[in-house]
Short mmCIF file of C-alpha atoms and ligand atoms in Angstrom, two decimals:
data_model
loop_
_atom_site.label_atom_id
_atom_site.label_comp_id
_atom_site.label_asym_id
_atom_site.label_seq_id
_atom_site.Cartn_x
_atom_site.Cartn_y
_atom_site.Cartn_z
CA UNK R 1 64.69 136.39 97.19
CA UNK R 2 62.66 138.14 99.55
CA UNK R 3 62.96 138.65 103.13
CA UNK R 4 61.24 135.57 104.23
CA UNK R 5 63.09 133.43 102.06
CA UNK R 6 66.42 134.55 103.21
CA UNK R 7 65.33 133.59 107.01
CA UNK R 8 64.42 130.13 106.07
CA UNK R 9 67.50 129.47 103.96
CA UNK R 10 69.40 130.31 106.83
CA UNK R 11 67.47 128.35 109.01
CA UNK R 12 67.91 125.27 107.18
CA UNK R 13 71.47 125.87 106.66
CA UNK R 14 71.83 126.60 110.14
CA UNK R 15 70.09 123.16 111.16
CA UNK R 16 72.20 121.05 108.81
CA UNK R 17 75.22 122.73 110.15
CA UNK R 18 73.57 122.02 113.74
CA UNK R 19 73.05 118.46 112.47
CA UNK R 20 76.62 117.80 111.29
CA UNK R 21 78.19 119.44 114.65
CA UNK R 22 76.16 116.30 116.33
CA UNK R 23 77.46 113.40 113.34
CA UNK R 24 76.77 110.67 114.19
CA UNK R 25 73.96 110.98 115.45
CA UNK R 26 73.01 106.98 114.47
CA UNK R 27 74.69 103.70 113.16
CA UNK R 28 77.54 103.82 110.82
CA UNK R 29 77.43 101.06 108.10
CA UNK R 30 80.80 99.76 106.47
CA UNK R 31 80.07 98.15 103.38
CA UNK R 32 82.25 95.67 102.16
CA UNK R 33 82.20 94.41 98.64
CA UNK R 34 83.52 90.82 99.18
CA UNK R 35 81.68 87.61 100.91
CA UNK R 36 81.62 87.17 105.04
CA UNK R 37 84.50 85.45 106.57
CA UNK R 38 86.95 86.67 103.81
CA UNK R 39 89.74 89.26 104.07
CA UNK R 40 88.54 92.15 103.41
CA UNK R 41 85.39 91.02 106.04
CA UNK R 42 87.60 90.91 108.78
CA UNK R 43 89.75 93.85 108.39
CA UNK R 44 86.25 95.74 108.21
CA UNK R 45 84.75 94.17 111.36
CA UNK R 46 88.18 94.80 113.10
CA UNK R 47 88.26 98.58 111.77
CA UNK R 48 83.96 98.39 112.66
CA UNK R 49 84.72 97.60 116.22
CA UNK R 50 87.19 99.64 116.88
CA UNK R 51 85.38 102.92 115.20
CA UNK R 52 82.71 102.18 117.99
CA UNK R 53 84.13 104.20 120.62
CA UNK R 54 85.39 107.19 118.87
CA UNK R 55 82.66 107.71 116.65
CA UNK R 56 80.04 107.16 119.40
CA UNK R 57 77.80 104.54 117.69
CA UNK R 58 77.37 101.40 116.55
CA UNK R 59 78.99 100.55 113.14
CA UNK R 60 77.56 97.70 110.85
CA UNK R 61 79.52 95.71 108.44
CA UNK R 62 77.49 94.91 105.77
CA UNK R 63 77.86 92.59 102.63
CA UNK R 64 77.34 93.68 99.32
CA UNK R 65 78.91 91.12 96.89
CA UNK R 66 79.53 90.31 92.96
CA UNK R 67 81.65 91.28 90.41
CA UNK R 68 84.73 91.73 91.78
CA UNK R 69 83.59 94.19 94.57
CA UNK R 70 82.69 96.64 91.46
CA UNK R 71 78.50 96.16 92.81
CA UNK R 72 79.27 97.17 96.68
CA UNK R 73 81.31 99.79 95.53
CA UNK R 74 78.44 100.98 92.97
CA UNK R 75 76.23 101.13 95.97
CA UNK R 76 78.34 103.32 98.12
CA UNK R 77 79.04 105.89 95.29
CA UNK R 78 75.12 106.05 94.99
CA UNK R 79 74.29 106.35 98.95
CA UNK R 80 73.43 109.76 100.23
CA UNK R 81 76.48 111.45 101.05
CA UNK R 82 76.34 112.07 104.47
CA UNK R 83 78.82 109.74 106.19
CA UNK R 84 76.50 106.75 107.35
CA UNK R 85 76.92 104.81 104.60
CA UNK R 86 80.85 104.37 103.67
CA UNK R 87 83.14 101.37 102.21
CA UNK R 88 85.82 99.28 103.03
CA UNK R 89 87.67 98.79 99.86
CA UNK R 90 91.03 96.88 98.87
CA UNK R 91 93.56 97.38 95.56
CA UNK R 92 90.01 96.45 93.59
CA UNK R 93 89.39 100.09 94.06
CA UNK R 94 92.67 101.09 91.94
CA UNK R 95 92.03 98.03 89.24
CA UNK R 96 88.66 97.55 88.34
CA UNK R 97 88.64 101.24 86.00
CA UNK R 98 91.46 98.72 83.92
CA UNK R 99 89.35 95.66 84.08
CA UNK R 100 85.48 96.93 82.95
CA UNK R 101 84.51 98.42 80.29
CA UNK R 102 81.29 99.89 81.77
CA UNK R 103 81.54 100.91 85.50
CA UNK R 104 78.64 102.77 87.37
CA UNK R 105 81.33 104.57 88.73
CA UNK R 106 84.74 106.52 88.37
CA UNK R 107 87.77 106.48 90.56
CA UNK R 108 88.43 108.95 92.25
CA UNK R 109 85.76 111.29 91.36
CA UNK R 110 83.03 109.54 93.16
CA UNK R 111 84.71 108.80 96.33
CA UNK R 112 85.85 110.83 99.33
CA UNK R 113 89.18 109.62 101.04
CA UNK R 114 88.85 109.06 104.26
CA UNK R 115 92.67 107.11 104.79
CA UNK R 116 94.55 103.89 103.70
CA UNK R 117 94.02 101.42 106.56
CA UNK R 118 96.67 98.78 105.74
CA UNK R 119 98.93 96.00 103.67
CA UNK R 120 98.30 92.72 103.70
CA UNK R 121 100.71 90.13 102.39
CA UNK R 122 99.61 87.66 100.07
CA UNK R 123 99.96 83.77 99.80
CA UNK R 124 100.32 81.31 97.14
CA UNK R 125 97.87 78.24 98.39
CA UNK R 126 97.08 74.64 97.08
CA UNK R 127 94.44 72.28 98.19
CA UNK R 128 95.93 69.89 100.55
CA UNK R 129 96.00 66.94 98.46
CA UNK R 130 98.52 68.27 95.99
CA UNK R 131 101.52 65.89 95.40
CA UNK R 132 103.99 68.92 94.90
CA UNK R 133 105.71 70.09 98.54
CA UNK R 134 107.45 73.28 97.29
CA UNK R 135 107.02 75.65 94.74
CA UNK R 136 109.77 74.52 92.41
CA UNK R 137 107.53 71.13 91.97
CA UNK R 138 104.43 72.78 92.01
CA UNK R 139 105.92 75.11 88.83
CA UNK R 140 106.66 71.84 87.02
CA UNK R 141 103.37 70.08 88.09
CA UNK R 142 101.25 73.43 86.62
CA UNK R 143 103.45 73.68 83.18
CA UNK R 144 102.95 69.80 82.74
CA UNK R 145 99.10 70.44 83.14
CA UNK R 146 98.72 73.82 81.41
CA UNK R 147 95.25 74.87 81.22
CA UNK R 148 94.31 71.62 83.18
CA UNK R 149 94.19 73.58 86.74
CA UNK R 150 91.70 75.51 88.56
CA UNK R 151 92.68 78.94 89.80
CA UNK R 152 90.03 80.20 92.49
CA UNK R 153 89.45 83.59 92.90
CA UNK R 154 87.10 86.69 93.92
CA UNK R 155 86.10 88.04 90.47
CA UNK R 156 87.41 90.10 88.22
CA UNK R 157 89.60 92.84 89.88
CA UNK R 158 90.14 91.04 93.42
CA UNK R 159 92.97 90.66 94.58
CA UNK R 160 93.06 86.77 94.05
CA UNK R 161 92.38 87.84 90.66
CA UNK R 162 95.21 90.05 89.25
CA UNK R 163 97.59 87.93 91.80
CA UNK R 164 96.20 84.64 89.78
CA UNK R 165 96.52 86.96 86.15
CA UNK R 166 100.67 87.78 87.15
CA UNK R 167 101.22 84.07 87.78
CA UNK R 168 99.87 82.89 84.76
CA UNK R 169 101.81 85.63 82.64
CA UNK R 170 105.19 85.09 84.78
CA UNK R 171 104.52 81.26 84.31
CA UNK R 172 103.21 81.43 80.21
CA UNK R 173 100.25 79.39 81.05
CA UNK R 174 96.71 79.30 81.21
CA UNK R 175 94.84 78.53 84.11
CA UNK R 176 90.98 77.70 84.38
CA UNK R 177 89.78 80.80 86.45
CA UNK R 178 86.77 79.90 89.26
CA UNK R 179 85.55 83.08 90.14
CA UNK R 180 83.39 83.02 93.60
CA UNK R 181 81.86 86.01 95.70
CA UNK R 182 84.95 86.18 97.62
CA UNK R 183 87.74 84.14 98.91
CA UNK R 184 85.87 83.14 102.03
CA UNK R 185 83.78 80.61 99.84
CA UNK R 186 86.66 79.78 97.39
CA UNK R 187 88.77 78.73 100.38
CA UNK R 188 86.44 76.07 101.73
CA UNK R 189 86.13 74.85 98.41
CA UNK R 190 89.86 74.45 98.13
CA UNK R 191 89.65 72.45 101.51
CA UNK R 192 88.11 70.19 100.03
CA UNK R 193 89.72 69.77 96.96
CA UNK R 194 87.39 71.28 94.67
CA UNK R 195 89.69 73.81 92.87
CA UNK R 196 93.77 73.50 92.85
CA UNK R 197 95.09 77.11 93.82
CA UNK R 198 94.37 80.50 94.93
CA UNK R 199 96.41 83.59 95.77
CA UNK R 200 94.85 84.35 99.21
CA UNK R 201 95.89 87.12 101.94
CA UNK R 202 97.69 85.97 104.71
CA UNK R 203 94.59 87.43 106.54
CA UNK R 204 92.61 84.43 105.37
CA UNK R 205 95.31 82.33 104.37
CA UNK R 206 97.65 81.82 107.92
CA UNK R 207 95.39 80.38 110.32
CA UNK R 208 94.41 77.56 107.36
CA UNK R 209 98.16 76.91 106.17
CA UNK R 210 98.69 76.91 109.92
CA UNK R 211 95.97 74.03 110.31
CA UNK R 212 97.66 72.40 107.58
CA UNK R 213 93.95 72.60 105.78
CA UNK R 214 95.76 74.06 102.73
CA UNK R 215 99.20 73.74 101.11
CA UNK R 216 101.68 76.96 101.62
CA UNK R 217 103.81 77.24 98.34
CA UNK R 218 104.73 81.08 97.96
CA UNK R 219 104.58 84.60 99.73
CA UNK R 220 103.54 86.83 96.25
CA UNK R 221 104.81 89.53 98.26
CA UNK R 222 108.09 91.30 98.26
CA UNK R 223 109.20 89.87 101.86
CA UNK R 224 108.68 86.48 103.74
CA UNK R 225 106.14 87.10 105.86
CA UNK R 226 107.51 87.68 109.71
CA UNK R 227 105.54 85.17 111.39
CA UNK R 228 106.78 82.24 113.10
CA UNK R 229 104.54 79.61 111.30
CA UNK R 230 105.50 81.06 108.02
CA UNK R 231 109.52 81.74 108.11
CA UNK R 232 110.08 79.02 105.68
CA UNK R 233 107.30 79.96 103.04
CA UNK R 234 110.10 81.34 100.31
CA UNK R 235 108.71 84.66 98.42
CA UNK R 236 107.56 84.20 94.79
CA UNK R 237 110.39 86.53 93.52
CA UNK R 238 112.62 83.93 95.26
CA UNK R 239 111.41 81.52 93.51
CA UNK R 240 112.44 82.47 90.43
CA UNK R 241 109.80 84.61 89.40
CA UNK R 242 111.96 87.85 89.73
CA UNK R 243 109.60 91.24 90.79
CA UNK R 244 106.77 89.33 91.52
CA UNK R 245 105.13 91.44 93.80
CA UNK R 246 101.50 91.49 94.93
CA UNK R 247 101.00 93.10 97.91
CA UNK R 248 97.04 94.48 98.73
CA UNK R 249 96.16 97.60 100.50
CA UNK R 250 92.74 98.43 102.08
CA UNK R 251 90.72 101.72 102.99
CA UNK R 252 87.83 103.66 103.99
CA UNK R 253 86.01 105.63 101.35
CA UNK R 254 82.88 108.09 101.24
CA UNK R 255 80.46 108.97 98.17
CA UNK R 256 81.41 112.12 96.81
CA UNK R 257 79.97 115.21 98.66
CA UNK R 258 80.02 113.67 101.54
CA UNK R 259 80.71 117.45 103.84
CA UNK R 260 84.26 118.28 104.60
CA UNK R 261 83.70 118.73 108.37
CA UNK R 262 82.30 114.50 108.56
CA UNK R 263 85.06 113.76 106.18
CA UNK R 264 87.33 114.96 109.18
CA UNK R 265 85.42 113.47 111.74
CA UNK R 266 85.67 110.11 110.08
CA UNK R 267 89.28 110.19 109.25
CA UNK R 268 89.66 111.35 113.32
CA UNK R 269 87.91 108.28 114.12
CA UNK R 270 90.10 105.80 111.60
CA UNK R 271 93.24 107.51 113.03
CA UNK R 272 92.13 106.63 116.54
CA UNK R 273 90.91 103.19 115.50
CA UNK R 274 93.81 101.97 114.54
CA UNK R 275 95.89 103.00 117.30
CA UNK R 276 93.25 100.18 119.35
CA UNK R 277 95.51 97.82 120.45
CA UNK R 278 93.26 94.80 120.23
CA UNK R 279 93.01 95.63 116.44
CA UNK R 280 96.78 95.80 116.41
CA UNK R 281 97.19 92.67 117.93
CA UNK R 282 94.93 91.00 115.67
CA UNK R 283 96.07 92.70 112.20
CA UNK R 284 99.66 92.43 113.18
CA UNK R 285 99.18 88.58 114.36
CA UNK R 286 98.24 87.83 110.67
CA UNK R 287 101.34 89.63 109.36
CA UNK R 288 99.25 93.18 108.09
CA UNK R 289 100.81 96.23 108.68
CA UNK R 290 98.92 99.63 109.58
CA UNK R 291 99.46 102.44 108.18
CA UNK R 292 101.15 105.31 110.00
CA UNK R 293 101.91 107.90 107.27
CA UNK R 294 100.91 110.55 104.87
CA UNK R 295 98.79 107.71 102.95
CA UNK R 296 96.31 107.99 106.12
CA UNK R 297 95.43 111.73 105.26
CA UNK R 298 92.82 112.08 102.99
CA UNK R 299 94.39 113.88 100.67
CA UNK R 300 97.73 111.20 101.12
CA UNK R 301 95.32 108.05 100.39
CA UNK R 302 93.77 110.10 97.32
CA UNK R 303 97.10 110.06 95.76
CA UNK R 304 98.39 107.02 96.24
CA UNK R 305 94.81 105.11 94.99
CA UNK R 306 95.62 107.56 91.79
CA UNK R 307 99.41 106.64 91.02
CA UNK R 308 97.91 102.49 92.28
CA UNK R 309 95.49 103.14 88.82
CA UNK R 310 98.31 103.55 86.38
CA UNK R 311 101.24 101.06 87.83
CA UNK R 312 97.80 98.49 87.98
CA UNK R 313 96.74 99.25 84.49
CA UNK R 314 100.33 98.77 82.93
CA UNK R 315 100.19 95.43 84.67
CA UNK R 316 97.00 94.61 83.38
CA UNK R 317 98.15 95.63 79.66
CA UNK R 318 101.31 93.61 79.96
CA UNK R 319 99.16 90.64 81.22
CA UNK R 320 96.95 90.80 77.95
CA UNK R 321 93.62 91.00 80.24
CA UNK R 322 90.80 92.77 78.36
CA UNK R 323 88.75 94.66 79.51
CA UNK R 324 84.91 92.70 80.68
N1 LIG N 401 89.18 90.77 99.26
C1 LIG N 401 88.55 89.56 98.77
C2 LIG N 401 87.69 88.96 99.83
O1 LIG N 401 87.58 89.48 100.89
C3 LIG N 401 89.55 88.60 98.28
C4 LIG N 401 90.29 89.08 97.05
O2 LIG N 401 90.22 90.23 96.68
O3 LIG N 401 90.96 88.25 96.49
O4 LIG N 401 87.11 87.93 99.60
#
């Protein structure tokens, strides 16, 4: 390399590193792989809003749907790696490897971990003109009509999806599936009696059961959740369905490459986000919990996706699921 060279190399290096020193220097966009108005929607324009002030710029949510959040997800791992473009992802991160045969993409490799945002509870809902008031009829009701009721969900490898996959296993029936572009759609078809049930995050799910639009039957998570509105809404596991446990996490991912130093801004900013208190009140009114621990280090939330991959998998086996 001669002399010239050298001094232009180092230029350039020294203007990227000039340019990172100054990241961001415009808009932020927060893809999320799942339809407006659903769960994973709001937890990304809560976690958008509050990014705003510690990042410095304006952060856009934007909606890239289909397949089970597999196609957003594909579009993030492709996006320049240089911390504008990241994703908001839930457990689909961890299950979709399990659930299709030919991804664009592989988990972890193509992803930078920026931290593991929170855990939302999930609910077991019914359209509102169901006869069956409690979960024990509702069991009898679905065995006496197996493969007669419609199971809404977000695609393969949502959430509503391996929640709906569990319940038909713990249940030994077979449900007509209804996939939809997320559960923001499939809930205001179940409103209106279009499709039977859904397994929907008490995100979505508590302000509806709360307007008695839909029909609370189960928590699938370990715990009741601690809300007011839902202290009688027994947990699946209760219910007879021993270890039923669906529970769904959600964080903030960059393609791979993206530079260490943003990586560290970013995770910074998610850190400070979610000590905002109006995103507290908000994620903590719907019964989610934050994260506060090693899971919100890069390096923490890495792991955890990883070990998420093989308990998700072994469920998936055991369920008999192939692979799309
Ligand atoms: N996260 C999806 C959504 O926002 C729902 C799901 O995974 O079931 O629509």
């Amino acid at each position: 390399m001669n002399i010239q060279k050298i001094i232009l190399a180092l230029g350039l290096a020294g203007i990227s590193i000039a340019a990172r020193a100054d990241f961001p220097e415009k808009a932020v966009t927060l893809v999320v792989p799942f339809a407006a108005g659903g769960p994973s929607d709001k937890i990304a324009r809560d976690v958008a809003e509050a990014l705003r002030k510690p990042l410095g710029q304006a952060v856009i949510v934007e909606n890239t749907t289909g397949a089970g959040g597999t196609i957003g997800t594909a579009k993030v791992a492709r996006a320049a790696a240089d911390g504008y473009t990241l994703l908001v992802h839930h457990i689909g991160m961890a299950t979709a490897p399990a659930l299709y045969k030919e991804l664009s993409y592989t988990v972890p490799d193509d992803f930078e971990f920026l931290g593991l945002i929170n855990e939302a509870p999930s609910t077991l809902i019914g359209r509102p003109t169901l006869a069956a008031n409690s979960f024990g009829e509702l069991r009898k009701w679905i065995i006496e009509n197996n493969n007669k009721v419609n199971l809404a969900n977000a695609g393969v490898g949502s959430a509503s999806h391996l929640c709906g996959l569990m319940l038909q296993s713990a249940l030994g029936v077979n449900m007509t599936t209804v996939p939809y572009k997320g559960t923001a759609p499939a809930m205001i078809d179940l409103m209106g009696g279009q499709v039977d049930l859904m397994c929907e995050q008490a995100t979505n799910a508590v302000t509806q059961i709360e307007a008695k639009k839909v029909k609370a039957y189960a928590v699938t998570s370990a715990q009741r959740l601690k809300l007011p509105s839902m202290a009688e809404v027994p947990t699946l596991a209760e219910s007879g369905l021993a270890n039923f446990n669906v529970t769904v996490w959600h964080g903030l991912y960059a393609p791979r490459g993206t530079p260490s130093d943003v990586i560290a801004k970013l995770n910074t900013a998610l850190r400070s986000a979610l000590k905002n208190p109006d995103l507290i009140r908000r994620q903590e009114a719907l019964g989610l919990t934050i994260i506060n621990d090693e899971r919100l280090e890069p390096a923490g939330h890495k792991k955890y996706v990883t070990a998420e991959m093989d308990r998700w998998a072994k469920v998936i086996r055991d369920s008999g699921q192939q692979p799309n």
